């Protein structure tokens, strides 16, 4: 009997089984892709959990307290060893007694607040002026070529150099203090923003133009958020410059209209050869600077880092 098979009939069965054989391989590929996506999601995820109180105390509170205690011990040992005369190196207890005297006199907080209010108001004005100035310098080549070197030079100029000129221009009043603060802080804020904008990838700007974020909208929604790390660093440095400028102005300028701030209190103690008061003034200036950093700039820096996924929220 003649065979009824046609050529290619024997090859048909393997061809029908090929899709069934390929299915396990496809499932394996999908499994590998899902595993890869899960791994990438795990890398992007930020661990959100509150650290135990004991861990916070050990990492955040104990180190500065230990440093302060060490300084006090070394200070007291130097007093006992009579490294210098008591009129030049007072004991910690003498400084503490001076602090208590100021507390009982009721003028401790007024001295601190006089300086802090001047510093914060002056820094706020410097922020309002320095931010648009930094944007202008960063984005307009002609302005950058004309003003950029001047800003860098002003940033390196000692703040105390402006005090005599400000006194002659404006007189012995609060305007002198604010002028010195502005001249010290504005260059730092503007240069910090310029440095931050210079580090923004050009791709961000092209993407912003694509969605219509140009001009002021591009500056607000693209440039400033992308330049935040450098901008925050400039703000922190600007506050340091403004605080030092204010202390220099208070040391030199004296008037009843200005009140008694920390710098003026420090100079009054020097004129009276009261070293305990001098040390107290130095410590109060240091304390205010640290407090402002811990209350304002450190949380701001942590927020910027967390928003970029560089630190966990528990830190």
XYZ file of C-alpha atoms in Angstrom, residues 24-187:
164
model
C 9.486 27.421 30.753
C 12.272 29.660 29.410
C 9.876 32.625 29.126
C 8.616 32.030 32.669
C 12.234 31.930 33.862
C 12.972 35.238 32.124
C 9.906 36.867 33.693
C 10.964 35.520 37.072
C 14.455 36.967 36.638
C 13.035 40.355 35.616
C 10.659 40.438 38.574
C 13.550 39.572 40.874
C 15.629 42.365 39.378
C 12.799 44.884 39.830
C 12.324 43.775 43.417
C 16.044 44.247 44.053
C 15.988 47.746 42.563
C 12.942 48.644 44.656
C 14.756 47.421 47.753
C 17.730 49.631 46.907
C 15.489 52.677 46.442
C 13.526 52.072 49.617
C 14.500 54.166 52.636
C 14.258 52.491 56.005
C 11.792 54.455 58.067
C 12.010 53.571 61.718
C 12.595 55.496 64.891
C 15.867 54.821 66.631
C 15.647 53.646 70.268
C 16.044 56.313 72.940
C 19.174 54.639 74.271
C 20.793 54.657 70.842
C 19.953 58.350 70.360
C 21.448 59.203 73.740
C 24.639 57.288 73.008
C 25.144 58.675 69.481
C 23.782 62.211 69.759
C 23.803 63.342 73.395
C 26.692 61.550 75.052
C 29.533 62.729 72.713
C 28.963 66.514 73.144
C 28.409 66.122 76.889
C 31.643 64.145 77.151
C 33.488 66.836 75.183
C 32.149 69.591 77.470
C 33.095 67.653 80.603
C 36.584 67.037 79.222
C 37.056 70.757 78.537
C 35.882 71.622 82.064
C 38.249 69.073 83.606
C 41.236 70.361 81.623
C 40.236 73.938 82.444
C 40.031 73.200 86.170
C 43.341 71.301 86.107
C 44.977 74.317 84.455
C 43.605 76.554 87.224
C 44.864 74.204 89.948
C 48.266 74.004 88.246
C 48.384 77.831 88.260
C 49.185 78.006 84.559
C 48.177 81.669 84.737
C 47.136 84.132 87.389
C 43.485 84.078 88.493
C 43.005 87.534 87.021
C 43.852 86.044 83.611
C 42.488 82.510 83.917
C 39.360 82.357 86.086
C 38.047 79.035 87.340
C 34.874 77.447 85.933
C 33.160 78.156 89.244
C 33.975 81.883 88.923
C 32.437 81.947 85.456
C 29.407 80.091 86.798
C 29.102 82.659 89.561
C 29.164 85.464 86.991
C 26.403 83.662 85.083
C 24.357 83.453 88.269
C 24.902 87.166 88.930
C 23.617 88.039 85.460
C 20.623 85.766 85.992
C 19.755 87.379 89.326
C 20.249 90.836 87.846
C 17.634 89.952 85.209
C 19.634 91.148 82.211
C 20.981 87.815 80.908
C 18.193 87.179 78.403
C 18.053 90.810 77.305
C 21.775 90.707 76.478
C 21.363 87.505 74.486
C 18.168 88.616 72.746
C 19.645 91.973 71.686
C 22.298 90.171 69.658
C 20.083 87.314 68.455
C 17.341 89.664 67.212
C 19.847 91.785 65.301
C 21.488 88.683 63.864
C 18.276 86.978 62.730
C 16.755 90.109 61.191
C 19.987 90.955 59.414
C 20.348 87.408 58.137
C 16.748 87.408 56.860
C 17.476 90.609 54.922
C 20.684 89.068 53.578
C 18.704 86.010 52.467
C 16.204 88.175 50.584
C 19.006 90.073 48.832
C 21.528 87.273 48.340
C 19.178 84.717 46.759
C 18.073 86.725 43.670
C 21.606 88.119 43.388
C 23.003 84.576 43.271
C 20.456 83.553 40.638
C 21.335 86.588 38.537
C 25.071 85.973 38.769
C 24.686 82.263 38.001
C 22.426 82.667 34.951
C 23.585 85.916 33.284
C 27.158 85.648 31.926
C 27.713 89.431 31.777
C 26.631 89.913 35.393
C 28.795 86.987 36.445
C 31.848 88.453 34.756
C 31.188 91.859 36.300
C 30.067 90.985 39.850
C 31.402 87.463 40.464
C 34.966 88.509 41.360
C 33.635 91.309 43.581
C 31.458 88.858 45.543
C 34.429 86.544 46.050
C 36.531 89.474 47.240
C 33.848 90.699 49.636
C 33.546 87.203 51.082
C 37.238 87.191 51.983
C 37.180 90.725 53.419
C 37.165 90.751 57.263
C 33.802 91.927 58.561
C 35.373 94.234 61.141
C 36.742 96.369 58.296
C 33.218 97.568 57.490
C 32.416 98.810 60.998
C 34.213 102.207 60.911
C 32.779 103.029 57.486
C 29.262 101.975 58.533
C 29.470 104.123 61.670
C 30.492 107.175 59.615
C 27.825 106.545 56.975
C 24.886 105.591 59.169
C 25.761 106.675 62.701
C 25.584 104.698 65.932
C 22.217 102.989 65.487
C 20.702 99.675 64.425
C 21.194 100.514 60.746
C 24.941 100.176 61.261
C 24.518 96.677 62.665
C 22.290 95.558 59.803
C 24.620 97.073 57.185
C 27.611 95.189 58.600
C 25.608 91.950 58.702
C 24.473 92.387 55.088
C 27.974 93.072 53.850
C 29.196 89.948 55.621
C 26.380 87.532 54.748
C 25.148 88.461 51.261
C 28.356 87.408 49.414
